GROMACS .gro file of C-alpha atoms in nm:
model
  410
    1MET     CA    1   6.811   5.723  -5.538
    2ARG     CA    2   7.027   5.704  -5.234
    3THR     CA    3   7.354   5.549  -5.120
    4ASP     CA    4   7.449   5.578  -4.753
    5LEU     CA    5   7.798   5.540  -4.608
    6ARG     CA    6   7.931   5.611  -4.259
    7GLU     CA    7   8.270   5.776  -4.221
    8ASP     CA    8   8.391   5.501  -3.987
    9GLU     CA    9   8.342   5.254  -4.275
   10PHE     CA   10   8.588   5.431  -4.506
   11SER     CA   11   8.899   5.233  -4.407
   12GLY     CA   12   8.726   4.899  -4.455
   13VAL     CA   13   8.580   5.005  -4.788
   14TYR     CA   14   8.917   5.128  -4.912
   15GLU     CA   15   9.091   4.806  -4.807
   16ALA     CA   16   8.830   4.596  -4.988
   17PHE     CA   17   8.854   4.820  -5.294
   18THR     CA   18   9.233   4.781  -5.313
   19VAL     CA   19   9.188   4.403  -5.308
   20LEU     CA   20   8.997   4.445  -5.635
   21PHE     CA   21   9.257   4.694  -5.765
   22PRO     CA   22   9.590   4.612  -5.598
   23ASP     CA   23   9.787   4.838  -5.837
   24LYS     CA   24   9.592   5.144  -5.714
   25PRO     CA   25   9.559   5.300  -6.062
   26TRP     CA   26   9.422   5.622  -5.912
   27LEU     CA   27   9.771   5.707  -5.780
   28LYS     CA   28   9.918   5.700  -6.131
   29ARG     CA   29   9.622   5.898  -6.264
   30VAL     CA   30   9.673   6.181  -6.014
   31SER     CA   31  10.045   6.188  -6.092
   32ASN     CA   32   9.972   6.221  -6.464
   33LEU     CA   33   9.717   6.496  -6.398
   34GLN     CA   34   9.979   6.692  -6.205
   35HIS     CA   35  10.195   6.702  -6.517
   36GLN     CA   36   9.904   6.863  -6.705
   37ILE     CA   37   9.855   7.117  -6.426
   38ASN     CA   38  10.225   7.205  -6.427
   39GLU     CA   39  10.198   7.286  -6.797
   40ALA     CA   40   9.866   7.474  -6.769
   41PRO     CA   41   9.782   7.579  -6.407
   42THR     CA   42   9.448   7.732  -6.510
   43VAL     CA   43   9.302   7.385  -6.576
   44HIS     CA   44   9.347   7.270  -6.215
   45SER     CA   45   8.988   7.326  -6.105
   46LEU     CA   46   8.851   7.162  -6.421
   47LEU     CA   47   9.071   6.854  -6.383
   48TRP     CA   48   8.975   6.830  -6.017
   49LYS     CA   49   8.606   6.833  -6.105
   50GLN     CA   50   8.648   6.581  -6.387
   51ASN     CA   51   8.864   6.341  -6.184
   52THR     CA   52   8.696   6.350  -5.843
   53LEU     CA   53   8.719   5.972  -5.801
   54ALA     CA   54   9.094   5.956  -5.860
   55TYR     CA   55   9.166   6.260  -5.641
   56GLY     CA   56   8.943   6.137  -5.361
   57LEU     CA   57   9.094   5.787  -5.356
   58GLU     CA   58   9.449   5.923  -5.376
   59ALA     CA   59   9.385   6.166  -5.090
   60PHE     CA   60   9.251   5.891  -4.863
   61ASP     CA   61   9.546   5.669  -4.949
   62CYS     CA   62   9.790   5.946  -4.853
   63GLN     CA   63   9.628   6.105  -4.549
   64GLY     CA   64   9.299   5.944  -4.452
   65LYS     CA   65   9.053   6.211  -4.340
   66SER     CA   66   9.164   6.546  -4.479
   67PRO     CA   67   9.117   6.878  -4.297
   68ASP     CA   68   9.068   7.042  -4.638
   69PHE     CA   69   8.695   7.070  -4.712
   70GLU     CA   70   8.726   7.027  -5.090
   71VAL     CA   71   8.956   6.726  -5.058
   72TRP     CA   72   8.729   6.562  -4.800
   73GLU     CA   73   8.424   6.615  -5.021
   74ALA     CA   74   8.606   6.438  -5.306
   75THR     CA   75   8.704   6.158  -5.069
   76LYS     CA   76   8.343   6.106  -4.959
   77GLN     CA   77   8.223   6.082  -5.319
   78ALA     CA   78   8.503   5.841  -5.406
   79MET     CA   79   8.424   5.623  -5.105
   80ILE     CA   80   8.055   5.601  -5.195
   81PHE     CA   81   8.166   5.492  -5.543
   82ALA     CA   82   8.411   5.237  -5.401
   83ALA     CA   83   8.148   5.099  -5.160
   84GLN     CA   84   7.908   5.044  -5.451
   85ILE     CA   85   8.173   4.852  -5.646
   86VAL     CA   86   8.268   4.639  -5.346
   87GLN     CA   87   7.906   4.557  -5.271
   88MET     CA   88   7.827   4.473  -5.635
   89CYS     CA   89   8.130   4.244  -5.659
   90SER     CA   90   8.050   4.067  -5.332
   91ASN     CA   91   7.707   3.966  -5.460
   92SER     CA   92   7.786   3.873  -5.820
   93THR     CA   93   7.960   3.617  -6.040
   94PRO     CA   94   8.331   3.633  -6.129
   95GLU     CA   95   8.243   3.705  -6.492
   96ASN     CA   96   8.009   3.989  -6.394
   97ASN     CA   97   8.277   4.130  -6.163
   98ARG     CA   98   8.536   4.119  -6.440
   99LYS     CA   99   8.312   4.329  -6.665
  100LEU     CA  100   8.242   4.577  -6.387
  101CYS     CA  101   8.609   4.614  -6.285
  102ARG     CA  102   8.708   4.685  -6.645
  103ARG     CA  103   8.456   4.970  -6.644
  104VAL     CA  104   8.604   5.101  -6.321
  105LEU     CA  105   8.955   5.112  -6.469
  106HIS     CA  106   8.819   5.305  -6.767
  107ALA     CA  107   8.632   5.542  -6.536
  108ILE     CA  108   8.941   5.625  -6.331
  109ASN     CA  109   9.135   5.726  -6.642
  110LYS     CA  110   8.860   5.889  -6.850
  111PRO     CA  111   8.639   6.173  -6.712
  112ASP     CA  112   8.343   6.087  -6.936
  113GLY     CA  113   8.372   5.724  -6.835
  114ALA     CA  114   8.372   5.819  -6.467
  115ARG     CA  115   8.060   6.032  -6.498
  116GLY     CA  116   7.881   5.759  -6.689
  117LEU     CA  117   7.981   5.473  -6.460
  118ARG     CA  118   7.895   5.664  -6.143
  119PHE     CA  119   7.547   5.715  -6.280
  120GLU     CA  120   7.513   5.351  -6.388
  121LEU     CA  121   7.615   5.242  -6.039
  122SER     CA  122   7.357   5.466  -5.875
  123VAL     CA  123   7.087   5.315  -6.097
  124ALA     CA  124   7.211   4.958  -6.039
  125THR     CA  125   7.231   5.016  -5.662
  126HIS     CA  126   6.878   5.155  -5.657
  127LEU     CA  127   6.741   4.861  -5.857
  128SER     CA  128   6.926   4.613  -5.635
  129ARG     CA  129   6.764   4.763  -5.327
  130GLU     CA  130   6.428   4.726  -5.498
  131GLY     CA  131   6.495   4.354  -5.537
  132TRP     CA  132   6.622   4.342  -5.895
  133GLY     CA  133   6.923   4.132  -5.994
  134ILE     CA  134   7.183   4.307  -6.212
  135THR     CA  135   7.385   4.157  -6.497
  136TRP     CA  136   7.642   4.389  -6.658
  137MET     CA  137   7.686   4.384  -7.035
  138GLU     CA  138   8.019   4.359  -7.219
  139GLU     CA  139   8.064   4.711  -7.358
  140ASP     CA  140   8.383   4.663  -7.559
  141SER     CA  141   8.248   4.384  -7.780
  142GLY     CA  142   8.250   4.612  -8.085
  143GLU     CA  143   7.872   4.651  -8.091
  144ASP     CA  144   7.644   4.901  -7.919
  145THR     CA  145   7.459   4.741  -7.631
  146PHE     CA  146   7.258   4.839  -7.324
  147ASP     CA  147   7.434   4.883  -6.988
  148MET     CA  148   7.268   4.623  -6.767
  149LEU     CA  149   6.998   4.360  -6.759
  150ALA     CA  150   6.773   4.398  -6.453
  151THR     CA  151   6.574   4.090  -6.354
  152ILE     CA  152   6.315   4.032  -6.082
  153SER     CA  153   6.139   3.707  -5.994
  154ASN     CA  154   5.784   3.654  -6.121
  155VAL     CA  155   5.802   3.973  -6.328
  156GLY     CA  156   6.071   3.948  -6.593
  157SER     CA  157   6.380   4.124  -6.727
  158VAL     CA  158   6.439   4.480  -6.843
  159GLU     CA  159   6.722   4.615  -7.057
  160VAL     CA  160   6.844   4.930  -6.884
  161GLU     CA  161   7.044   5.192  -7.068
  162CYS     CA  162   7.184   5.487  -6.870
  163LYS     CA  163   7.293   5.817  -7.021
  164SER     CA  164   7.453   6.104  -6.830
  165LEU     CA  165   7.435   6.439  -7.008
  166SER     CA  166   7.686   6.695  -6.881
  167ALA     CA  167   7.564   7.039  -6.780
  168ASP     CA  168   7.709   7.194  -7.098
  169ARG     CA  169   7.588   6.926  -7.340
  170GLY     CA  170   7.455   7.091  -7.656
  171GLU     CA  171   7.621   7.425  -7.578
  172SER     CA  172   7.875   7.592  -7.808
  173LEU     CA  173   8.063   7.721  -7.502
  174THR     CA  174   8.167   7.431  -7.281
  175GLU     CA  175   8.372   7.432  -6.964
  176SER     CA  176   8.664   7.268  -7.144
  177VAL     CA  177   8.659   7.532  -7.418
  178PHE     CA  178   8.651   7.807  -7.156
  179TYR     CA  179   8.956   7.678  -6.971
  180ALA     CA  180   9.145   7.613  -7.294
  181LEU     CA  181   9.090   7.976  -7.397
  182THR     CA  182   9.170   8.109  -7.049
  183HIS     CA  183   9.502   7.922  -7.057
  184TYR     CA  184   9.614   8.140  -7.347
  185LEU     CA  185   9.431   8.454  -7.239
  186LEU     CA  186   9.537   8.498  -6.877
  187PRO     CA  187   9.913   8.562  -6.923
  188LEU     CA  188   9.839   8.806  -7.206
  189ILE     CA  189   9.579   9.011  -7.018
  190GLU     CA  190   9.771   9.057  -6.692
  191PRO     CA  191  10.042   9.281  -6.846
  192LYS     CA  192   9.767   9.500  -6.997
  193LEU     CA  193   9.618   9.590  -6.657
  194PRO     CA  194   9.696   9.927  -6.494
  195GLU     CA  195   9.929   9.886  -6.196
  196LEU     CA  196   9.701   9.983  -5.909
  197LYS     CA  197   9.688   9.854  -5.554
  198ARG     CA  198   9.387   9.666  -5.419
  199HIS     CA  199   9.159   9.676  -5.721
  200PHE     CA  200   8.909   9.441  -5.880
  201TYR     CA  201   8.978   9.401  -6.253
  202GLY     CA  202   8.674   9.257  -6.428
  203VAL     CA  203   8.677   9.152  -6.793
  204SER     CA  204   8.376   8.992  -6.962
  205PHE     CA  205   8.362   8.857  -7.318
  206THR     CA  206   8.030   8.774  -7.484
  207PHE     CA  207   8.084   8.582  -7.808
  208SER     CA  208   7.846   8.595  -8.102
  209GLY     CA  209   8.009   8.297  -8.276
  210LYS     CA  210   8.192   7.976  -8.189
  211ILE     CA  211   8.533   7.985  -8.027
  212PRO     CA  212   8.778   7.807  -8.262
  213GLU     CA  213   8.879   7.450  -8.183
  214SER     CA  214   9.245   7.442  -8.283
  215ALA     CA  215   9.514   7.548  -8.034
  216GLU     CA  216   9.673   7.779  -8.290
  217GLU     CA  217   9.347   7.964  -8.362
  218ARG     CA  218   9.265   7.992  -7.991
  219ALA     CA  219   9.608   8.138  -7.919
  220GLN     CA  220   9.555   8.392  -8.198
  221LEU     CA  221   9.208   8.480  -8.064
  222ALA     CA  222   9.349   8.526  -7.713
  223ALA     CA  223   9.609   8.770  -7.846
  224GLU     CA  224   9.335   8.974  -8.020
  225LEU     CA  225   9.124   8.978  -7.703
  226ALA     CA  226   9.415   9.087  -7.484
  227ASP     CA  227   9.508   9.367  -7.726
  228ALA     CA  228   9.147   9.487  -7.725
  229VAL     CA  229   9.140   9.490  -7.344
  230GLY     CA  230   9.469   9.683  -7.335
  231ALA     CA  231   9.324   9.942  -7.574
  232GLY     CA  232   9.002   9.971  -7.374
  233GLU     CA  233   8.790   9.855  -7.667
  234ARG     CA  234   8.434   9.741  -7.607
  235GLU     CA  235   8.394   9.521  -7.912
  236ILE     CA  236   8.576   9.312  -8.169
  237ALA     CA  237   8.349   9.329  -8.473
  238GLY     CA  238   8.196   8.993  -8.561
  239VAL     CA  239   8.361   8.823  -8.265
  240CYS     CA  240   8.247   8.949  -7.926
  241THR     CA  241   8.152   9.242  -7.705
  242ILE     CA  242   8.375   9.332  -7.411
  243ASN     CA  243   8.273   9.461  -7.069
  244LEU     CA  244   8.552   9.614  -6.857
  245ARG     CA  245   8.512   9.696  -6.489
  246LEU     CA  246   8.756   9.846  -6.239
  247CYS     CA  247   8.661   9.861  -5.871
  248ASN     CA  248   8.866  10.002  -5.582
  249LEU     CA  249   8.898   9.754  -5.291
  250GLN     CA  250   9.117   9.967  -5.064
  251SER     CA  251   8.833  10.030  -4.821
  252MET     CA  252   8.808   9.655  -4.748
  253GLN     CA  253   8.993   9.577  -4.426
  254TYR     CA  254   9.021   9.202  -4.494
  255GLU     CA  255   9.074   8.959  -4.780
  256PRO     CA  256   8.739   8.853  -4.930
  257ASN     CA  257   8.665   8.482  -4.946
  258VAL     CA  258   8.561   8.300  -5.263
  259ASP     CA  259   8.188   8.351  -5.207
  260GLU     CA  260   8.237   8.723  -5.150
  261LEU     CA  261   8.448   8.751  -5.465
  262TYR     CA  262   8.172   8.588  -5.668
  263ILE     CA  263   7.915   8.828  -5.523
  264LEU     CA  264   8.141   9.121  -5.614
  265ALA     CA  265   8.191   8.980  -5.965
  266ASN     CA  266   7.814   8.945  -6.008
  267GLU     CA  267   7.768   9.306  -5.903
  268GLN     CA  268   8.030   9.430  -6.148
  269LEU     CA  269   7.986   9.193  -6.444
  270GLY     CA  270   7.638   9.048  -6.400
  271SER     CA  271   7.539   8.687  -6.348
  272ASP     CA  272   7.444   8.573  -6.699
  273PRO     CA  273   7.509   8.204  -6.780
  274GLY     CA  274   7.871   8.134  -6.870
  275TYR     CA  275   8.202   8.059  -6.701
  276ARG     CA  276   8.421   8.259  -6.466
  277PHE     CA  277   8.785   8.246  -6.357
  278ILE     CA  278   8.913   8.443  -6.056
  279LYS     CA  279   9.283   8.497  -5.990
  280SER     CA  280   9.451   8.675  -5.700
  281LEU     CA  281   9.703   8.937  -5.811
  282GLY     CA  282   9.854   8.987  -5.468
  283ASP     CA  283   9.873   9.355  -5.371
  284GLN     CA  284   9.703   9.453  -5.695
  285GLY     CA  285   9.382   9.273  -5.605
  286TYR     CA  286   9.191   9.027  -5.822
  287LEU     CA  287   9.141   8.960  -6.190
  288VAL     CA  288   8.807   8.812  -6.297
  289ILE     CA  289   8.749   8.681  -6.649
  290ASP     CA  290   8.397   8.596  -6.763
  291VAL     CA  291   8.309   8.427  -7.093
  292GLN     CA  292   7.956   8.392  -7.231
  293SER     CA  293   7.801   8.293  -7.564
  294LEU     CA  294   7.498   8.417  -7.754
  295ILE     CA  295   7.468   8.099  -7.963
  296PRO     CA  296   7.135   7.927  -7.880
  297SER     CA  297   7.150   7.601  -7.687
  298LYS     CA  298   7.113   7.275  -7.880
  299PHE     CA  299   7.054   7.070  -7.566
  300ASP     CA  300   6.712   6.941  -7.672
  301ALA     CA  301   6.849   6.825  -8.008
  302ALA     CA  302   7.143   6.657  -7.834
  303LEU     CA  303   6.909   6.484  -7.589
  304GLY     CA  304   6.690   6.366  -7.875
  305LYS     CA  305   6.985   6.219  -8.065
  306VAL     CA  306   7.125   6.040  -7.758
  307ALA     CA  307   6.784   5.903  -7.656
  308LYS     CA  308   6.691   5.781  -8.005
  309ASN     CA  309   7.022   5.600  -8.046
  310ALA     CA  310   6.991   5.437  -7.701
  311VAL     CA  311   6.637   5.312  -7.761
  312GLN     CA  312   6.668   5.201  -8.123
  313LYS     CA  313   7.032   5.086  -8.149
  314GLN     CA  314   7.149   4.982  -7.802
  315MET     CA  315   6.840   4.788  -7.691
  316THR     CA  316   6.772   4.450  -7.854
  317ARG     CA  317   6.391   4.495  -7.878
  318LYS     CA  318   6.359   4.136  -7.755
  319ARG     CA  319   6.278   4.248  -7.399
  320PRO     CA  320   6.127   4.560  -7.240
  321GLY     CA  321   6.369   4.852  -7.224
  322CYS     CA  322   6.413   5.137  -6.977
  323LEU     CA  323   6.604   5.453  -7.065
  324VAL     CA  324   6.742   5.643  -6.764
  325VAL     CA  325   6.890   5.986  -6.839
  326ARG     CA  326   7.077   6.203  -6.590
  327VAL     CA  327   7.036   6.571  -6.679
  328GLU     CA  328   7.324   6.729  -6.490
  329ARG     CA  329   7.210   7.085  -6.559
  330HIS     CA  330   6.919   7.017  -6.324
  331SER     CA  331   6.953   7.002  -5.947
  332GLY     CA  332   6.692   6.810  -5.754
  333LEU     CA  333   6.492   7.125  -5.688
  334SER     CA  334   6.515   7.260  -6.043
  335LEU     CA  335   6.408   6.927  -6.194
  336GLU     CA  336   6.113   6.915  -5.959
  337ALA     CA  337   6.015   7.271  -6.057
  338PHE     CA  338   6.064   7.189  -6.427
  339ALA     CA  339   5.846   6.880  -6.396
  340GLY     CA  340   5.575   7.098  -6.242
  341GLU     CA  341   5.535   7.284  -6.572
  342GLU     CA  342   5.243   7.138  -6.764
  343ILE     CA  343   5.436   7.147  -7.093
  344ASN     CA  344   5.814   7.110  -7.088
  345SER     CA  345   6.085   6.979  -7.319
  346LEU     CA  346   6.158   6.666  -7.114
  347ALA     CA  347   5.792   6.563  -7.113
  348ARG     CA  348   5.769   6.622  -7.488
  349ARG     CA  349   6.080   6.415  -7.550
  350ALA     CA  350   5.960   6.122  -7.335
  351THR     CA  351   5.613   6.128  -7.491
  352LYS     CA  352   5.761   6.127  -7.841
  353LEU     CA  353   5.981   5.826  -7.761
  354LEU     CA  354   5.705   5.625  -7.593
  355SER     CA  355   5.442   5.695  -7.860
  356ASN     CA  356   5.666   5.594  -8.152
  357PRO     CA  357   5.549   5.252  -8.285
  358ALA     CA  358   5.913   5.168  -8.358
  359ASN     CA  359   5.979   5.185  -7.983
  360ALA     CA  360   5.717   4.934  -7.871
  361HIS     CA  361   5.980   4.769  -7.652
  362LEU     CA  362   6.036   5.088  -7.451
  363ALA     CA  363   5.868   5.048  -7.112
  364ALA     CA  364   5.978   5.370  -6.939
  365VAL     CA  365   6.183   5.688  -6.967
  366VAL     CA  366   6.334   5.824  -6.646
  367PHE     CA  367   6.503   6.163  -6.608
  368VAL     CA  368   6.732   6.206  -6.307
  369SER     CA  369   6.877   6.522  -6.153
  370ALA     CA  370   7.242   6.578  -6.070
  371PRO     CA  371   7.334   6.412  -5.739
  372SER     CA  372   7.405   6.599  -5.419
  373LEU     CA  373   7.567   6.480  -5.098
  374GLU     CA  374   7.326   6.495  -4.805
  375ARG     CA  375   7.398   6.420  -4.441
  376SER     CA  376   7.179   6.129  -4.333
  377GLY     CA  377   7.317   6.091  -3.979
  378GLU     CA  378   7.580   6.222  -3.744
  379SER     CA  379   7.860   6.046  -3.931
  380SER     CA  380   7.704   5.932  -4.260
  381GLU     CA  381   7.649   6.086  -4.602
  382SER     CA  382   7.421   5.988  -4.888
  383GLU     CA  383   7.402   6.079  -5.256
  384GLU     CA  384   7.050   6.180  -5.352
  385SER     CA  385   6.876   6.268  -5.679
  386ARG     CA  386   6.523   6.348  -5.790
  387THR     CA  387   6.347   6.158  -6.070
  388TYR     CA  388   6.092   6.247  -6.337
  389VAL     CA  389   5.932   5.925  -6.467
  390PHE     CA  390   5.724   5.836  -6.772
  391GLU     CA  391   5.577   5.488  -6.825
  392SER     CA  392   5.449   5.322  -7.140
  393LEU     CA  393   5.073   5.283  -7.156
  394SER     CA  394   5.112   4.938  -7.314
  395GLU     CA  395   4.953   4.651  -7.121
  396ASP     CA  396   5.266   4.447  -7.198
  397HIS     CA  397   5.475   4.666  -6.965
  398LYS     CA  398   5.238   4.744  -6.678
  399SER     CA  399   5.341   4.443  -6.468
  400LEU     CA  400   5.699   4.575  -6.448
  401GLY     CA  401   5.595   4.865  -6.225
  402LEU     CA  402   5.887   5.083  -6.331
  403GLY     CA  403   5.700   5.396  -6.231
  404ARG     CA  404   5.684   5.268  -5.874
  405VAL     CA  405   6.047   5.151  -5.885
  406PHE     CA  406   6.187   5.487  -5.993
  407GLY     CA  407   5.934   5.728  -5.844
  408VAL     CA  408   5.596   5.884  -5.909
  409THR     CA  409   5.484   5.830  -6.268
  410LYS     CA  410   5.414   6.140  -6.480
   0.00000   0.00000   0.00000
């Protein structure tokens, strides 16, 4: 799946997008996010990641092309999104546009909505380029429904339901939980550190149970963790193990960049799956906090629940259905490698769905990797993903050719 956009088209795209949304709701969204950051600075990177569209649109509105790499990357993603909306609205009915624009407003203000809509747009754009017409469904009607009806002449119509599973779906330790805990933990740990110049302070927590959900319990846990770090303890019984590392940086003649700090952190604390926060302490050096969990992943169960609901409750069963699932924990390369395994969890899940007699309407299951921006010319970028496709063996669905539409059939 691919969406190309040249940088010299950005101004025109933005102007057309603001015609659809003259109030520029992304400006208000960024302003509201800043209030959250002022109250809890540690969540800045998380909010940036979750609200890329709003930040990218706001940045272009304020300064056009930004010299800041991270800001410009957000702007490029936002412009690809805006270009898709503009193109869809220019080739559709007023009623269809109204439904789509309502989804856009929801996406700008809700991170989960943004992730879901961006994926739906990539699927709709891909199908449009393959010659399929797209009709958006009314999602706030009070009933579960599929996302879009894709129709092609002389073939028929397909109900398409898109699901985007975040990288931490099914995990007890999520990125949001990590940053919520770090918000309480960081100001308590700093005073416990020895006052040394130019040192790396590494602290890693590996939890054996779930981190509590309430703010009060998290604040209490953070206090216990900070006290344990101050006392040099290596474990809080029944809660977590603690790994403490202190490394002298005085021999370094320059300030390490972010990549070098992550390499140093990997050397000192390891690179097991989890989350990491790095803070500069000025002359003292850097504080690195790692959090990991030993609780087994429930991703496969979460995928199964989402897929079953989509196929059996959101599709009408009156037409062929196609379930398209973005698995954000997979990059294009990792999904391709995973698909190369003769037996894997995604293949098992697709086979189970397609072989269930209750799902006779299901024509295909498509897994999609997380997108990545790729340069497709001197001044153009494209978003690209890899697909892993499974088609129904039913004769009723063969004429649709969904395997060809989405990629090589598995």
